[in-house]
XYZ file of C-alpha atoms in Angstrom:
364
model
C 42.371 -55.078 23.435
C 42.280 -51.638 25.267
C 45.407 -50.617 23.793
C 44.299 -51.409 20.409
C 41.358 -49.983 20.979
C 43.373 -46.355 22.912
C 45.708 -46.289 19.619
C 42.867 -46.641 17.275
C 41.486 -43.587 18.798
C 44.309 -41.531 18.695
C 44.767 -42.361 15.109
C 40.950 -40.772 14.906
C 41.858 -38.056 16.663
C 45.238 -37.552 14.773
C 43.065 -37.522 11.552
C 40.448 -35.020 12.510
C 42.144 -32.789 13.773
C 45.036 -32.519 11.399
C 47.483 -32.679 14.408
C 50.438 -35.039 14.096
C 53.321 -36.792 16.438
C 55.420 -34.367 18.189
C 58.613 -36.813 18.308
C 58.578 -37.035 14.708
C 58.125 -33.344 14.116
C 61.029 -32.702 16.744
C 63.190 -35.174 14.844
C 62.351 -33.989 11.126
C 63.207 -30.201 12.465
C 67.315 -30.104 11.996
C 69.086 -26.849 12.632
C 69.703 -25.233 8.896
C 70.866 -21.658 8.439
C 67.856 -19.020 8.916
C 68.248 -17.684 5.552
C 68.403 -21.270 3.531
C 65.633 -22.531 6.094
C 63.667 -19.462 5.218
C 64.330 -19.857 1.221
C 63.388 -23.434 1.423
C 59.785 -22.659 2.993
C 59.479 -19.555 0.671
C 59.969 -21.771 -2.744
C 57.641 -24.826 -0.944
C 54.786 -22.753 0.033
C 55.439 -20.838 -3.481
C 54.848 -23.903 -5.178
C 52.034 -25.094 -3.175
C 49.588 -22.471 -3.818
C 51.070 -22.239 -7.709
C 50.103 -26.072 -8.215
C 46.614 -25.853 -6.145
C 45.411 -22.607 -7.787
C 46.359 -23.438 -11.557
C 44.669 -26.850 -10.927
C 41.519 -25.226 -9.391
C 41.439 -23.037 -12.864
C 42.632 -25.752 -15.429
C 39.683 -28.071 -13.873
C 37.022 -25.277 -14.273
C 38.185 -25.108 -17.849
C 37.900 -28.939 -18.380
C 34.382 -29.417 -16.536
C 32.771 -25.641 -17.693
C 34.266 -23.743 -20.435
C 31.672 -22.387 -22.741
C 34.795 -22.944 -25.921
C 34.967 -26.440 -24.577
C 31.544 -27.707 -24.108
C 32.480 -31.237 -23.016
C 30.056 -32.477 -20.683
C 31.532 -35.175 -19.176
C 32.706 -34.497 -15.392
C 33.030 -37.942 -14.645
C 35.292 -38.895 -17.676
C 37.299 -35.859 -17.009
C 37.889 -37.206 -13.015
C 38.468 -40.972 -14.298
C 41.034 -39.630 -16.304
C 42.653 -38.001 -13.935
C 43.058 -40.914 -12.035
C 44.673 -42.700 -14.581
C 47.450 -40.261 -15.761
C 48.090 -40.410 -11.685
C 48.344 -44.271 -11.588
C 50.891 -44.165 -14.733
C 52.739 -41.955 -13.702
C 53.138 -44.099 -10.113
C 54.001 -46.629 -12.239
C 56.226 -44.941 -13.997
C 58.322 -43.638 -11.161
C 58.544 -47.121 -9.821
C 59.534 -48.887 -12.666
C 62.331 -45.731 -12.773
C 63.327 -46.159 -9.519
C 63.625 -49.959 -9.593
C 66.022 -49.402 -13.374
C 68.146 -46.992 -11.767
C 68.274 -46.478 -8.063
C 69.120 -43.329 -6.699
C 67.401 -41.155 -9.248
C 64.363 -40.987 -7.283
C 62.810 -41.748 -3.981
C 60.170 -44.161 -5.284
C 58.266 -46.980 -3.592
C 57.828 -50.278 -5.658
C 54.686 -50.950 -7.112
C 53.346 -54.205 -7.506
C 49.035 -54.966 -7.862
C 48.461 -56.672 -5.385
C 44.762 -57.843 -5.271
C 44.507 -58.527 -1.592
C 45.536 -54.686 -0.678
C 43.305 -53.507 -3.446
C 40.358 -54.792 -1.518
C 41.244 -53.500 1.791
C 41.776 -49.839 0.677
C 38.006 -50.381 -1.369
C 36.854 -48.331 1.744
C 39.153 -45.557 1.510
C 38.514 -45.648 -2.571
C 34.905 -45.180 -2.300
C 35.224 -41.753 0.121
C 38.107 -40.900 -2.573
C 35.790 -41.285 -5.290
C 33.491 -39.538 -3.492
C 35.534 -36.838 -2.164
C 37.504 -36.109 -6.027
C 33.852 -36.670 -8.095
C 32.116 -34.072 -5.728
C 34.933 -31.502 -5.945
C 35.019 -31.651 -9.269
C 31.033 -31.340 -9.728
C 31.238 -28.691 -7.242
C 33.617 -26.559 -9.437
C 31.809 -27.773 -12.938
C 27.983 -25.714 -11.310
C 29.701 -22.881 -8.962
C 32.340 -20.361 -10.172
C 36.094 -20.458 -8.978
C 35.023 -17.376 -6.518
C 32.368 -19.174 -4.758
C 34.157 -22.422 -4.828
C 35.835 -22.538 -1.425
C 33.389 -21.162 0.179
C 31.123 -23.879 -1.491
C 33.497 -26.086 0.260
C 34.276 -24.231 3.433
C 32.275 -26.864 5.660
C 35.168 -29.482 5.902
C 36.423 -28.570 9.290
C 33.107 -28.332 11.091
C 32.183 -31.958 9.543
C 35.772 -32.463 11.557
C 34.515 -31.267 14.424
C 30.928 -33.538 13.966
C 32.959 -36.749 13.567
C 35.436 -36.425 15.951
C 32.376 -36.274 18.459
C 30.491 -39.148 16.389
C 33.562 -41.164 16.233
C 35.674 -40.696 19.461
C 33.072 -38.888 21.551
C 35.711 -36.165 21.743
C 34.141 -32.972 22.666
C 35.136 -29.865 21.668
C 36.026 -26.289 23.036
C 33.632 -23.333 23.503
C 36.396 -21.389 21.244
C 36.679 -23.828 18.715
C 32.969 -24.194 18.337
C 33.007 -20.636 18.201
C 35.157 -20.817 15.216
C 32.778 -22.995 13.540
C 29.971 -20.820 13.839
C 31.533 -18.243 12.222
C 32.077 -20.745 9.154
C 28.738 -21.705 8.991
C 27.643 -18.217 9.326
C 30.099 -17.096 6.817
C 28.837 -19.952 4.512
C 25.106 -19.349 4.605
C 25.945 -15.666 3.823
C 27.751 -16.496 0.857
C 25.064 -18.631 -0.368
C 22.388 -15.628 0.381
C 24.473 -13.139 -2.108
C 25.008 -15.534 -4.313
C 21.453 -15.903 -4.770
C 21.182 -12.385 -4.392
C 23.130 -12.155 -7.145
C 21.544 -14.839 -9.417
C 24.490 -16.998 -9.374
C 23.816 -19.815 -6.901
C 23.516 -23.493 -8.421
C 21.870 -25.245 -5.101
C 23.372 -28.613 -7.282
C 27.077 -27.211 -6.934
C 26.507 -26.137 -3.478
C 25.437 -29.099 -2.108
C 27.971 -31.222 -3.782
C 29.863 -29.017 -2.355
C 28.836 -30.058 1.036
C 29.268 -33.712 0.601
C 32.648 -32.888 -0.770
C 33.404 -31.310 2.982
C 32.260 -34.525 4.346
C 34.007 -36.592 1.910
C 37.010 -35.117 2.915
C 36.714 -35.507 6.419
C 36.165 -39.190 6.240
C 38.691 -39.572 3.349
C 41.405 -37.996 6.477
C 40.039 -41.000 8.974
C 39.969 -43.913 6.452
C 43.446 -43.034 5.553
C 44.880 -43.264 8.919
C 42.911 -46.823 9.258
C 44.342 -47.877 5.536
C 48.202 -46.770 5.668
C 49.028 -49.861 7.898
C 47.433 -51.616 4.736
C 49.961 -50.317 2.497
C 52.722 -50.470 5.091
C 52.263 -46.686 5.806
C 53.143 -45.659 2.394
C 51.191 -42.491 1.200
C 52.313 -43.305 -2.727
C 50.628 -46.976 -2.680
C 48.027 -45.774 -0.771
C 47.923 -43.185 -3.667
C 48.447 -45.926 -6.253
C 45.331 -48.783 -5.165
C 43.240 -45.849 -4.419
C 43.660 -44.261 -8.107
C 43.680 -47.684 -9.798
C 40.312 -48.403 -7.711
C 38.721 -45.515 -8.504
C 39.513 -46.416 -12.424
C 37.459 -49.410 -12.098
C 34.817 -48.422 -10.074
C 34.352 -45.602 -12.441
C 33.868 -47.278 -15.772
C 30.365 -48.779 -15.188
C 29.479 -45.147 -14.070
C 30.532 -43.617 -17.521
C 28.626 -46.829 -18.964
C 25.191 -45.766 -16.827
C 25.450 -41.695 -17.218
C 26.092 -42.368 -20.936
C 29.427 -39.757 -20.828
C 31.191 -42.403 -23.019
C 28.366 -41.944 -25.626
C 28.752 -37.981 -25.398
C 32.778 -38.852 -25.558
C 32.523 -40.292 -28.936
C 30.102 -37.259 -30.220
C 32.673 -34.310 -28.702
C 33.916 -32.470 -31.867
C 37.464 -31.826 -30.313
C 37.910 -35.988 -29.360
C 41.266 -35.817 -31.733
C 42.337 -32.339 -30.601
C 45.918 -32.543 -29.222
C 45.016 -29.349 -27.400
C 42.819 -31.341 -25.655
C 44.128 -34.287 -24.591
C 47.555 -32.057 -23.619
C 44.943 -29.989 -21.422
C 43.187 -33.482 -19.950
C 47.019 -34.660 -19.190
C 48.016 -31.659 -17.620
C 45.205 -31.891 -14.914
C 46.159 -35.129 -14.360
C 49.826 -34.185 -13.621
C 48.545 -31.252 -11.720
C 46.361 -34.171 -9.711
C 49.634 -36.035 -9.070
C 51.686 -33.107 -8.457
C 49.178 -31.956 -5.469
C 49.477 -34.638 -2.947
C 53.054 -34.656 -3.179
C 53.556 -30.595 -2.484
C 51.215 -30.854 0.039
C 53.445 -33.679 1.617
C 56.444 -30.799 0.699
C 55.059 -28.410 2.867
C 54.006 -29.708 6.020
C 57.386 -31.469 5.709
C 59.411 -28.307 5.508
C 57.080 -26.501 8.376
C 54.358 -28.412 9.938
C 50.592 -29.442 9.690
C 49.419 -25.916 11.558
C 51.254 -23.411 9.349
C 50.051 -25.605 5.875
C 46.476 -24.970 6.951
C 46.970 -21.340 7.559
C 48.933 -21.569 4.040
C 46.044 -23.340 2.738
C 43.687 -20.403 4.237
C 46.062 -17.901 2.417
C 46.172 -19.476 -0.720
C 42.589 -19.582 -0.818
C 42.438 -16.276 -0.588
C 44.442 -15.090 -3.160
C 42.481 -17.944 -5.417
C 39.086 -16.073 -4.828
C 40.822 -12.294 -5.762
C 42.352 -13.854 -8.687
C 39.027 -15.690 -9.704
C 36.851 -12.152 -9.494
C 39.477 -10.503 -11.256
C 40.206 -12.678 -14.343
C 36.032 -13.545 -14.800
C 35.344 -9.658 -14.248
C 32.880 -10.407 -11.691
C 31.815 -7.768 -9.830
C 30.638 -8.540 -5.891
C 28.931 -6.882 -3.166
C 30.346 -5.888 -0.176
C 28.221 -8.686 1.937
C 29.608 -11.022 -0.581
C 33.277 -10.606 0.362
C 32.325 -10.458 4.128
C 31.194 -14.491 4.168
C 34.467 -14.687 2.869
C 36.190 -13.613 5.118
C 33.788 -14.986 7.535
C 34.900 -18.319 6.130
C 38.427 -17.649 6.234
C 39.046 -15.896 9.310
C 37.045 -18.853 10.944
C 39.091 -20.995 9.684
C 42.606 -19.270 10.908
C 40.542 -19.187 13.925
C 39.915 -22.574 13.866
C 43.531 -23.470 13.302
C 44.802 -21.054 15.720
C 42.815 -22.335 18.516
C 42.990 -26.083 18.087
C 47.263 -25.287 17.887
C 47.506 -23.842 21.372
C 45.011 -26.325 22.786
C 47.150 -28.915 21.517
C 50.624 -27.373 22.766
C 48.944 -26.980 25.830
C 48.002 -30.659 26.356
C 51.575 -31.623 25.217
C 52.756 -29.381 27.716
C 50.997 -30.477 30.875
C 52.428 -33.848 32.365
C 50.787 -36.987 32.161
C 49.193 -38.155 35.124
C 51.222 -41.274 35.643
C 53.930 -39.288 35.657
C 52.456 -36.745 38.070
C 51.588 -39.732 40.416
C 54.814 -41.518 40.617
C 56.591 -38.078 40.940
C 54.492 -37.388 44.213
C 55.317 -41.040 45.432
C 59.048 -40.637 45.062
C 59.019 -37.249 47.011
């Protein structure tokens, strides 16, 4: 019982703090050549931050574009999770015709699972409707700053949860992300341009995303530690537990009255957020795969950088001085954050384990 109860807990702690096992990192590190090594992470990371920032934009078109006009940020997120489940599918049944063309789990409904991931589905719903009705009231500047809260609801649950305290520094950190993120929402309300709706869905799409990293952990043995079923019952959950909510916030009604229903335009822009959905998780996977959890999050912290110059540029949005400071504020907590939590975990992997301590001291 204690052991079950010791490996649950470091499962928690695994998932909150976005650390993961040494061993397997040591073993998934081969020697390569510097230069291919270096070519490999340069093209990854390249397409990491390509795929996240043209989905950011393509979903701000979808959910807010004044040529669109489609009102329907629920349909828009259902749908998403559908092109994602058929193309699962699809790359299953392809993998199953001819092996060896891809690396592709087998798919098969299984009821059973599908009712112990509902957990996991209902943060997921959660966590994908809020960032998407986040982005749909807030522009694509504002946007991860809207958002910036996820890693001190990390640090809240992990003491909630595993009554895991936390270091002054880290703390520290945090406090510079809240204070960066209060500051941002003072200039944007300065500035006239704060939707209180799309900044606090921002904020439950922080939290979302914290519990949406511990219910995974809990699920994966569910799915026998497969990320793509996991990926599969929570996407074909989410399309059922969606459809009574278009039925009850009447988007199928404002569906049938869009003008551009039979534009191919459309539906090729609807698909391509939904491959752009897909394409995410498995990039993501790409990248702390070819270098490791710490240096995605700092890539992550980049990338969302460059997003917010690139957003002020192409909407010719001009922003105070203040206004760029709670960015950085935001960010440079956040590479704080990372930075600190990486040497405080080196450190404990470094220092021997008691036991080990003990038994040495016997045997001299």
């Amino acid at each position: 019982m204690n052991r079950a109860s010791l490996k649950r807990s470091k499962i928690l702690h695994m998932a909150l703090m976005g650390t993961s096992d040494p061993t397997a990192e040591a073993e998934a590190s081969q020697e390569k050549p510097f230069v291919l090594r270096a070519l490999q992470i340069a093209l990854v990371v390249s397409l990491y931050w390509i795929t996240s920032i043209s989905m950011v934009f393509l979903n701000k078109y979808l959910l807010d574009s004044p040529s669109l006009r489609l009102d329907t940020p629920i349909f828009v997120t259902f749908y998403q999770c559908l092109v994602t489940v058929l193309l699962c599918k699809g790359l299953s049944s392809l993998a199953t015709c001819c092996p060896g063309t891809v690396d592709f789990p087998a798919l098969h409904l299984d009821l059973k699972v599908a009712r112990s991931v509902l957990p996991l589905s209902a943060v997921f719903i959660g966590m994908i409707t809020f960032n998407n009705l986040c982005l749909k009231y807030v522009g694509v500047a504002f946007y991860n700053v809207g958002r910036s809260l996820t890693t001190v609801f990390n640090v809240l649950l992990s003491y909630l949860l595993l009554k895991q305290t936390t270091s002054f520094y880290a703390l520290l950190t945090c406090s510079v992300i809240i204070g960066g993120f209060w500051l941002g929402v003072d200039q944007e309300g300065a500035e006239g341009t704060l939707s209180w709706t799309g900044t606090l869905f921002g904020v439950l799409a922080s939290l979302c995303v914290s519990l949406n990293a511990i219910y995974t952990k809990k699920v994966l043995p569910a799915v026998d530690g497969s990320i793509w079923r996991l990926t599969f019952y929570n996407n074909v959950n989410a399309c059922v537990l969606f459809l009574p909510l278009l039925l009850v916030l009447g988007e199928l009604r404002a569906l049938f009255n869009f003008p551009q229903l039979g534009s191919a335009h459309f539906w090729g822009m609807m698909t391509l957020g939904g491959l752009f959905g897909f394409a995410i998780g498995y990039v993501t996977g790409l990248q702390i795969k070819f270098t490791s959890p710490l240096t995605h999050n700092v890539s992550g912290t980049a990338k969302a950088c460059a997003q917010t110059v690139l957003a002020v540029l192409y909407y010719e949005e001009a922003k105070s001085f203040l206004w760029w400071t709670s960015n950085m504020m935001v960010l440079g907590g956040s590479s704080a954050y990372t930075w600190v939590r990486g040497r405080e975990m080196k450190k404990m992997q470094e220092e021997p384990h008691p036991r080990e301590t003990e038994k040495s001291n016997v045997e001299v």
